């Protein structure tokens, strides 16, 4: 099939490359000329394992990129994969997506057989029906559910494993209002359905929009629940990871997303939970559990700092932060737990030295006044205490390096360092 994808962030770029791999002819449309040039040169515009290989295999052939919306004229499917960033209130900012949808509508004005429009972006339930469809109808002169189909097909791709998540999904969610839209999505995803056998959920557009928020809210709150249990466990000299092993053996709970520690970050969980809380309140409902989950998440970095405080004053002492990215495999610092940890160390007048295998430069723009080390050993040398914030593999391999510390105290927020003789080790929830 001929597919256009508007927006080339990690979602749009990953979907484009994977759909090309499934034999479709795919076009990335983006207003950013640098992104377009990079894709056409056969390279990935973002760091995402496996993406470079797929883009280089199809670029210039069945995968192209352009800034020109008119290029979608022959497409049977047009994905909208534009960002929906958070406003300070928690509400989503729909400006990027409405701008893109308006351009799509203007383009479709010229065509008698418009493509299926598929909303991939994460939007609050009702946005497609109340905002995007009226916009498409007024700009395109087509009537939705009559001669123009619109579907909602949320994504469940994790940063850092987006390609793998795309080709081995647990589920596909088709939110549609016509059989033609459902059939078109089935045809598009046939190779994926045949190879990975995901559960295909056919539902309404509004339900599909909600499923995405429910998924992220559930996982984020699951992390906060294991963190809360972990905090209580630690106070009772119980190892929360032993407890999580047992919990995970119960298929009703599942072993995933039970890693307790310094909390969740990234661009998705914090943004989507905040947007769902905002949406709930806008209808007069107070989502107490979701709100409590956010509070627990904010508490975890403070607990890491409090464990450090128990070992004495750190004013003017050299303190090491290992790991800055919000999770391993990315240099993304959005809502990274390293940020409140460093804020807290600055409040305590510590001399901070930070190390991350890929995110040092990104953090330096936000915290220009702290020291950045080029290696773990450099970060550990002469340190009075180390806080571990991201579970990079290379931290698990650290051993004799801790001997370089002036006071070998390790407070581990991610269950990544192995306890060993010669260091004072504290786990956050174990
Ligand atoms: C998340 C979801 O997992 C994806 O399904 C979704 O598509 C994506 O958001 C999105 O909405 O676009 P992502 O934010 O990339 O993906 O990363 P995750 O791997 O889910 O991790 C999120 C945070 O939770 C990280 O800070 C991680 O360290 C933390 N986490 C995860 C824990 O603290 N404990 C766990 O057991 C698992």
Coordinates of C-alpha atoms and ligand atoms in Angstrom, one line a residue:
X1 CA 0.0 0.0 0.0
X2 CA 1.0 3.6 -0.4
X3 CA 1.4 5.2 3.0
X4 CA 2.2 8.7 4.1
X5 CA 3.3 9.6 7.7
X6 CA 3.1 13.1 8.9
X7 CA 5.6 13.8 11.7
X8 CA 9.0 12.1 12.0
X9 CA 9.7 11.9 15.7
X10 CA 10.6 8.5 17.1
X11 CA 7.1 7.2 16.5
X12 CA 6.6 8.4 12.9
X13 CA 10.2 7.5 11.9
X14 CA 9.9 4.0 13.4
X15 CA 6.5 3.3 11.9
X16 CA 7.7 4.4 8.5
X17 CA 10.8 2.3 8.4
X18 CA 9.0 -0.8 9.8
X19 CA 6.1 -0.4 7.3
X20 CA 8.6 -0.2 4.5
X21 CA 10.2 -3.4 5.8
X22 CA 6.7 -5.0 5.5
X23 CA 6.7 -4.1 1.8
X24 CA 4.7 -0.9 1.8
X25 CA 5.7 2.3 -0.1
X26 CA 6.2 4.9 2.6
X27 CA 6.7 8.6 2.7
X28 CA 7.7 10.6 5.8
X29 CA 6.3 14.2 5.7
X30 CA 7.9 16.7 8.0
X31 CA 8.4 20.4 8.1
X32 CA 12.0 20.0 9.3
X33 CA 14.3 20.0 6.3
X34 CA 17.2 18.5 8.3
X35 CA 15.1 15.5 9.3
X36 CA 13.9 15.0 5.7
X37 CA 17.5 15.2 4.4
X38 CA 18.8 12.8 7.0
X39 CA 16.1 10.1 6.1
X40 CA 16.7 10.5 2.4
X41 CA 20.5 10.0 3.1
X42 CA 19.6 6.7 4.6
X43 CA 20.1 7.6 8.2
X44 CA 17.9 7.8 11.3
X45 CA 17.2 11.3 12.6
X46 CA 17.0 9.9 16.1
X47 CA 19.0 7.4 18.2
X48 CA 16.8 4.2 18.2
X49 CA 18.3 0.7 18.0
X50 CA 17.8 -1.0 14.7
X51 CA 16.3 2.1 12.9
X52 CA 19.4 3.1 11.0
X53 CA 19.6 -0.4 9.4
X54 CA 16.0 -0.3 8.3
X55 CA 16.1 3.3 7.0
X56 CA 19.3 2.6 5.0
X57 CA 17.8 -0.5 3.5
X58 CA 14.8 1.3 2.0
X59 CA 15.7 5.0 1.7
X60 CA 15.5 6.4 -1.8
X61 CA 13.5 3.3 -2.8
X62 CA 10.3 2.5 -1.0
X63 CA 11.0 4.9 1.8
X64 CA 11.3 8.6 1.1
X65 CA 11.0 11.8 3.0
X66 CA 9.7 15.2 2.0
X67 CA 8.4 18.6 3.3
X68 CA 5.6 18.6 0.6
X69 CA 2.1 17.6 1.8
X70 CA 0.9 17.3 -1.8
X71 CA 3.1 14.2 -2.2
X72 CA 0.4 12.3 -0.3
X73 CA -2.0 12.4 -3.3
X74 CA -1.7 8.7 -4.1
X75 CA -1.6 7.5 -0.5
X76 CA -4.2 5.0 0.7
X77 CA -3.3 5.6 4.3
X78 CA -2.1 8.8 6.0
X79 CA -0.8 8.6 9.6
X80 CA -0.7 11.6 11.9
X81 CA 2.2 11.1 14.2
X82 CA 2.6 14.7 15.5
X83 CA 3.5 15.6 19.1
X84 CA 0.9 16.6 21.8
X85 CA 3.1 18.3 24.4
X86 CA 1.9 19.2 27.8
X87 CA 0.8 22.7 28.7
X88 CA 1.6 23.9 32.3
X89 CA -1.9 23.0 33.3
X90 CA -1.4 19.4 32.3
X91 CA -3.8 19.8 29.3
X92 CA -2.4 18.7 25.9
X93 CA -1.3 21.4 23.5
X94 CA -3.1 20.5 20.3
X95 CA -1.5 23.3 18.1
X96 CA 1.0 21.0 16.4
X97 CA -1.6 18.3 15.5
X98 CA -4.3 20.8 14.4
X99 CA -1.7 22.6 12.2
X100 CA -0.8 19.2 10.6
X101 CA -4.4 18.1 10.2
X102 CA -5.3 21.4 8.6
X103 CA -2.5 21.0 6.0
X104 CA -3.7 17.4 5.3
X105 CA -7.3 18.7 4.8
X106 CA -6.1 21.4 2.4
X107 CA -4.2 18.8 0.4
X108 CA -7.2 16.4 0.2
X109 CA -9.4 19.2 -1.2
X110 CA -7.9 18.2 -4.5
X111 CA -8.7 14.5 -4.5
X112 CA -11.9 12.5 -5.1
X113 CA -10.8 9.4 -3.3
X114 CA -9.1 10.5 -0.1
X115 CA -7.0 8.1 2.0
X116 CA -7.8 6.7 5.4
X117 CA -6.6 9.2 8.0
X118 CA -5.1 7.5 11.0
X119 CA -4.5 9.4 14.3
X120 CA -1.3 7.9 15.9
X121 CA -0.7 10.9 18.2
X122 CA -1.8 10.6 21.9
X123 CA -4.9 12.7 22.2
X124 CA -7.5 13.1 25.0
X125 CA -10.7 11.2 24.3
X126 CA -13.0 13.3 22.1
X127 CA -10.2 15.3 20.4
X128 CA -10.6 13.4 17.1
X129 CA -14.4 13.8 17.0
X130 CA -14.6 17.3 18.5
X131 CA -11.6 19.0 17.0
X132 CA -9.8 17.0 14.3
X133 CA -12.8 15.7 12.3
X134 CA -14.5 19.1 12.0
X135 CA -11.1 20.6 10.9
X136 CA -10.6 17.9 8.3
X137 CA -14.2 18.3 7.0
X138 CA -14.0 22.1 6.7
X139 CA -10.6 22.1 5.0
X140 CA -11.0 19.1 2.7
X141 CA -14.6 19.4 1.7
X142 CA -15.1 15.8 2.4
X143 CA -17.5 14.3 4.9
X144 CA -16.1 12.0 7.5
X145 CA -17.6 8.5 7.7
X146 CA -19.1 9.1 4.3
X147 CA -16.4 9.8 1.7
X148 CA -13.5 10.3 4.2
X149 CA -12.5 7.7 6.8
X150 CA -10.7 8.6 10.1
X151 CA -9.3 6.0 12.5
X152 CA -7.5 6.2 15.9
X153 CA -4.6 3.7 16.2
X154 CA -2.6 4.5 19.3
X155 CA 1.1 3.4 19.7
X156 CA 2.7 1.5 22.5
X157 CA 6.3 1.9 21.5
X158 CA 8.9 2.5 24.2
X159 CA 11.8 4.8 23.5
X160 CA 14.9 2.7 23.0
X161 CA 13.0 -0.4 21.9
X162 CA 10.6 1.2 19.5
X163 CA 11.5 -1.0 16.5
X164 CA 11.3 -4.2 18.5
X165 CA 8.0 -3.1 20.1
X166 CA 6.6 -2.3 16.7
X167 CA 7.4 -5.7 15.1
X168 CA 6.3 -7.7 18.2
X169 CA 3.3 -5.9 19.6
X170 CA 1.0 -7.5 22.2
X171 CA -2.0 -5.7 20.7
X172 CA -3.1 -3.5 17.9
X173 CA -6.0 -1.1 18.6
X174 CA -8.2 -0.1 15.7
X175 CA -10.6 2.7 16.7
X176 CA -12.9 3.2 13.7
X177 CA -16.4 4.1 12.7
X178 CA -16.8 2.3 9.4
X179 CA -16.1 -1.2 8.1
X180 CA -13.9 0.3 5.3
X181 CA -11.6 1.9 7.9
X182 CA -11.3 -1.3 9.8
X183 CA -10.6 -3.3 6.7
X184 CA -8.0 -0.9 5.5
X185 CA -6.1 -1.1 8.8
X186 CA -6.3 -4.9 8.6
X187 CA -4.8 -4.8 5.1
X188 CA -2.1 -2.4 6.2
X189 CA -1.0 -4.5 9.2
X190 CA -1.5 -8.0 7.6
X191 CA 2.3 -8.8 7.5
X192 CA 2.6 -7.8 11.2
X193 CA -0.6 -9.7 12.2
X194 CA 0.7 -12.8 10.4
X195 CA 4.2 -12.6 11.8
X196 CA 3.5 -11.5 15.4
X197 CA -0.1 -12.6 16.0
X198 CA -1.1 -9.7 18.2
X199 CA -4.5 -9.3 19.7
X200 CA -6.4 -7.0 17.4
X201 CA -8.9 -4.8 19.3
X202 CA -11.6 -3.3 17.1
X203 CA -13.3 -0.5 19.0
X204 CA -14.6 3.1 18.7
X205 CA -12.4 6.1 18.1
X206 CA -13.0 7.6 21.5
X207 CA -12.3 4.2 23.2
X208 CA -9.0 3.9 21.3
X209 CA -8.0 7.3 22.4
X210 CA -8.7 6.4 26.0
X211 CA -7.0 3.0 25.8
X212 CA -3.7 4.8 25.2
X213 CA -4.0 6.9 28.3
X214 CA -5.3 4.0 30.4
X215 CA -2.3 1.9 29.3
X216 CA 0.2 4.6 30.4
X217 CA -1.7 5.5 33.5
X218 CA -1.9 1.9 34.5
X219 CA 1.8 1.3 34.0
X220 CA 2.9 4.5 35.7
X221 CA 0.6 3.8 38.7
X222 CA 1.9 0.2 38.8
X223 CA 5.4 1.6 39.2
X224 CA 4.3 3.9 41.9
X225 CA 2.5 1.1 43.7
X226 CA 5.6 -1.1 43.7
X227 CA 7.6 2.0 44.8
X228 CA 5.3 2.6 47.7
X229 CA 5.4 -1.1 48.7
X230 CA 9.2 -0.9 48.3
X231 CA 9.4 2.1 50.7
X232 CA 7.4 0.2 53.3
X233 CA 9.5 -2.9 52.6
X234 CA 12.8 -1.1 53.2
X235 CA 11.5 0.3 56.5
X236 CA 10.9 -3.3 57.6
X237 CA 14.2 -4.7 56.4
X238 CA 12.5 -6.4 53.5
X239 CA 14.0 -6.6 50.0
X240 CA 11.3 -5.3 47.6
X241 CA 13.0 -7.1 44.6
X242 CA 12.4 -10.5 46.4
X243 CA 8.8 -9.4 46.9
X244 CA 8.4 -8.3 43.3
X245 CA 9.7 -11.7 42.1
X246 CA 6.9 -13.4 44.0
X247 CA 4.3 -10.9 42.9
X248 CA 5.4 -11.3 39.2
X249 CA 4.9 -15.0 39.4
X250 CA 1.1 -14.3 39.7
X251 CA -0.1 -14.0 36.1
X252 CA -2.8 -11.6 37.3
X253 CA 0.0 -9.1 38.3
X254 CA 2.7 -10.0 35.7
X255 CA 6.4 -9.6 36.3
X256 CA 6.7 -6.5 34.1
X257 CA 7.0 -2.9 35.4
X258 CA 7.7 -4.0 39.0
X259 CA 11.2 -2.6 39.2
X260 CA 11.0 -0.2 42.2
X261 CA 13.5 2.6 42.7
X262 CA 13.8 6.3 42.0
X263 CA 10.6 6.5 39.9
X264 CA 9.5 6.9 36.3
X265 CA 10.5 9.7 33.9
X266 CA 10.4 10.3 30.2
X267 CA 8.2 12.2 27.8
X268 CA 5.2 9.9 28.1
X269 CA 4.1 8.7 31.6
X270 CA 4.4 12.1 33.3
X271 CA 2.7 13.9 30.4
X272 CA -0.1 11.4 29.8
X273 CA -1.0 10.9 33.5
X274 CA -1.1 14.7 34.0
X275 CA -3.3 15.0 30.9
X276 CA -5.7 12.3 32.2
X277 CA -5.9 13.9 35.6
X278 CA -6.7 17.3 33.9
X279 CA -9.3 15.6 31.7
X280 CA -10.9 13.9 34.7
X281 CA -11.1 17.1 36.7
X282 CA -12.6 18.9 33.7
X283 CA -15.6 16.6 34.0
X284 CA -15.8 17.1 37.8
X285 CA -14.1 13.9 38.8
X286 CA -11.1 13.8 41.2
X287 CA -8.8 11.0 40.2
X288 CA -7.4 10.3 43.7
X289 CA -5.4 7.2 42.8
X290 CA -3.7 8.7 39.8
X291 CA -2.9 11.8 41.8
X292 CA -1.4 9.8 44.6
X293 CA 0.7 7.9 42.0
X294 CA 2.2 11.1 40.8
X295 CA 3.0 12.1 44.4
X296 CA 4.8 8.9 45.1
X297 CA 6.8 9.4 42.0
X298 CA 7.9 12.8 43.1
X299 CA 8.8 11.4 46.5
X300 CA 11.2 8.8 45.3
X301 CA 14.2 11.1 44.4
X302 CA 13.7 12.8 47.8
X303 CA 14.0 9.4 49.5
X304 CA 17.3 8.8 47.7
X305 CA 18.6 12.1 49.0
X306 CA 17.3 11.3 52.5
X307 CA 19.3 8.0 52.5
X308 CA 22.4 10.0 51.6
X309 CA 21.6 12.5 54.4
X310 CA 21.6 9.7 57.0
X311 CA 25.4 9.4 56.3
X312 CA 26.2 13.0 57.3
X313 CA 26.4 16.5 55.9
X314 CA 27.5 16.8 52.3
X315 CA 28.0 20.5 52.0
X316 CA 31.1 21.2 50.0
X317 CA 31.7 17.5 49.6
X318 CA 32.2 15.8 46.2
X319 CA 29.1 13.7 45.4
X320 CA 28.8 11.5 42.3
X321 CA 25.6 11.0 40.3
X322 CA 25.8 8.0 38.0
X323 CA 23.2 8.0 35.2
X324 CA 21.3 11.1 33.9
X325 CA 19.0 9.8 31.1
X326 CA 15.5 9.0 32.1
X327 CA 16.2 5.3 31.3
X328 CA 19.1 3.4 29.7
X329 CA 19.5 3.3 25.9
X330 CA 18.6 7.0 25.4
X331 CA 20.1 10.4 25.9
X332 CA 16.6 11.8 26.7
X333 CA 16.5 13.8 29.9
X334 CA 12.8 14.7 29.8
X335 CA 11.5 14.3 33.4
X336 CA 14.6 12.3 34.3
X337 CA 14.8 11.6 38.0
X338 CA 18.3 12.9 37.8
X339 CA 16.9 16.4 37.7
X340 CA 15.3 16.5 41.1
X341 CA 18.3 14.5 42.5
X342 CA 20.7 17.2 41.2
X343 CA 18.4 20.0 42.4
X344 CA 18.4 18.4 45.9
X345 CA 22.2 18.0 45.9
X346 CA 22.6 21.7 44.9
X347 CA 20.2 22.7 47.8
X348 CA 22.6 20.8 50.1
X349 CA 25.6 22.7 48.6
X350 CA 27.3 19.5 47.4
X351 CA 30.1 19.6 44.8
X352 CA 28.4 17.5 42.1
X353 CA 30.1 15.4 39.5
X354 CA 27.8 13.6 37.1
X355 CA 28.4 10.9 34.6
X356 CA 26.2 9.3 31.9
X357 CA 27.5 7.3 28.9
X358 CA 25.4 9.4 26.4
X359 CA 23.5 12.3 28.2
X360 CA 26.3 14.4 29.7
X361 CA 26.1 17.1 27.0
X362 CA 22.3 17.3 27.1
X363 CA 22.4 17.8 30.9
X364 CA 25.1 20.4 30.6
X365 CA 22.8 22.9 29.0
X366 CA 20.4 22.6 32.0
X367 CA 23.0 22.4 34.7
X368 CA 26.1 24.2 33.3
X369 CA 27.7 24.7 36.8
X370 CA 28.3 21.1 37.8
X371 CA 31.2 18.9 36.8
X372 CA 30.8 16.2 34.1
X373 CA 33.1 13.2 34.1
X374 CA 34.2 11.3 31.0
X375 CA 34.1 7.9 32.7
X376 CA 32.7 6.3 35.9
X377 CA 36.2 6.1 37.4
X378 CA 36.7 9.8 36.9
X379 CA 33.3 10.5 38.5
X380 CA 34.0 8.2 41.5
X381 CA 37.6 9.4 42.3
X382 CA 37.7 11.3 45.6
X383 CA 33.9 11.2 46.0
X384 CA 32.1 11.1 49.4
X385 CA 29.0 9.3 48.0
X386 CA 27.5 8.0 44.8
X387 CA 23.8 8.2 43.8
X388 CA 22.8 5.8 41.0
X389 CA 19.9 7.1 39.0
X390 CA 19.9 5.2 35.7
X391 CA 20.5 1.4 35.3
X392 CA 23.1 1.5 32.5
X393 CA 24.7 -1.9 32.1
X394 CA 28.2 -0.4 32.5
X395 CA 27.3 0.5 36.1
X396 CA 26.5 -3.1 36.9
X397 CA 30.1 -4.0 35.9
X398 CA 31.7 -1.5 38.3
X399 CA 33.9 -3.1 40.9
X400 CA 37.4 -1.9 41.9
X401 CA 36.5 1.6 40.6
X402 CA 34.7 2.2 44.0
X403 CA 38.1 2.0 45.7
X404 CA 38.9 5.4 44.2
X405 CA 36.2 7.0 46.3
X406 CA 37.3 8.9 49.4
X407 CA 34.2 7.5 51.3
X408 CA 32.9 4.4 49.4
X409 CA 29.2 5.0 50.0
X410 CA 26.8 3.9 47.2
X411 CA 23.1 4.8 47.3
X412 CA 21.5 2.8 44.5
X413 CA 18.2 4.0 43.1
X414 CA 17.9 1.3 40.4
X415 CA 19.0 -2.0 41.8
X416 CA 22.0 -2.1 39.5
X417 CA 25.1 -2.2 41.7
X418 CA 26.2 -5.5 43.3
X419 CA 26.7 -5.3 47.0
X420 CA 30.4 -6.0 47.7
X421 CA 32.9 -5.8 50.6
X422 CA 34.6 -2.5 51.0
X423 CA 31.6 -0.3 50.1
X424 CA 28.7 0.9 52.2
X425 CA 25.7 0.0 50.1
X426 CA 22.1 1.3 50.4
X427 CA 19.3 0.2 48.1
X428 CA 16.4 2.5 47.8
X429 CA 13.7 -0.1 48.4
X430 CA 15.8 -3.2 49.3
Ligands
LIG1 C1 6.2 4.4 27.6 C2 5.3 3.2 27.5 O1 6.0 2.0 28.1 C3 5.1 2.9 26.0 O2 4.2 1.7 25.9 C4 4.4 4.1 25.4 O3 4.1 3.9 24.0 C5 5.2 5.3 25.5 O4 5.5 5.5 27.0 C6 4.5 6.5 24.9 O5 3.5 6.8 25.4 O6 4.9 6.9 23.8 P1 8.8 5.1 27.5 O7 8.4 6.3 28.2 O8 9.6 5.2 26.3 O9 7.4 4.2 27.1 O10 9.6 4.2 28.5 P2 9.3 3.0 29.6 O11 10.3 1.9 29.2 O12 7.9 2.6 29.7 O13 9.9 3.6 30.9 C7 9.3 4.8 31.5 C8 9.9 5.1 32.8 O14 9.5 4.1 33.8 C9 11.4 5.1 32.9 O15 11.9 6.2 33.6 C10 11.7 3.8 33.6 O16 13.0 3.8 34.3 C11 10.6 3.7 34.6 N1 10.3 2.3 35.0 C12 9.9 1.3 34.1 C13 10.5 2.0 36.3 O17 10.8 2.8 37.2 N2 10.2 0.7 36.8 C14 9.8 -0.3 35.9 O18 9.6 -1.4 36.3 C15 9.6 0.1 34.5

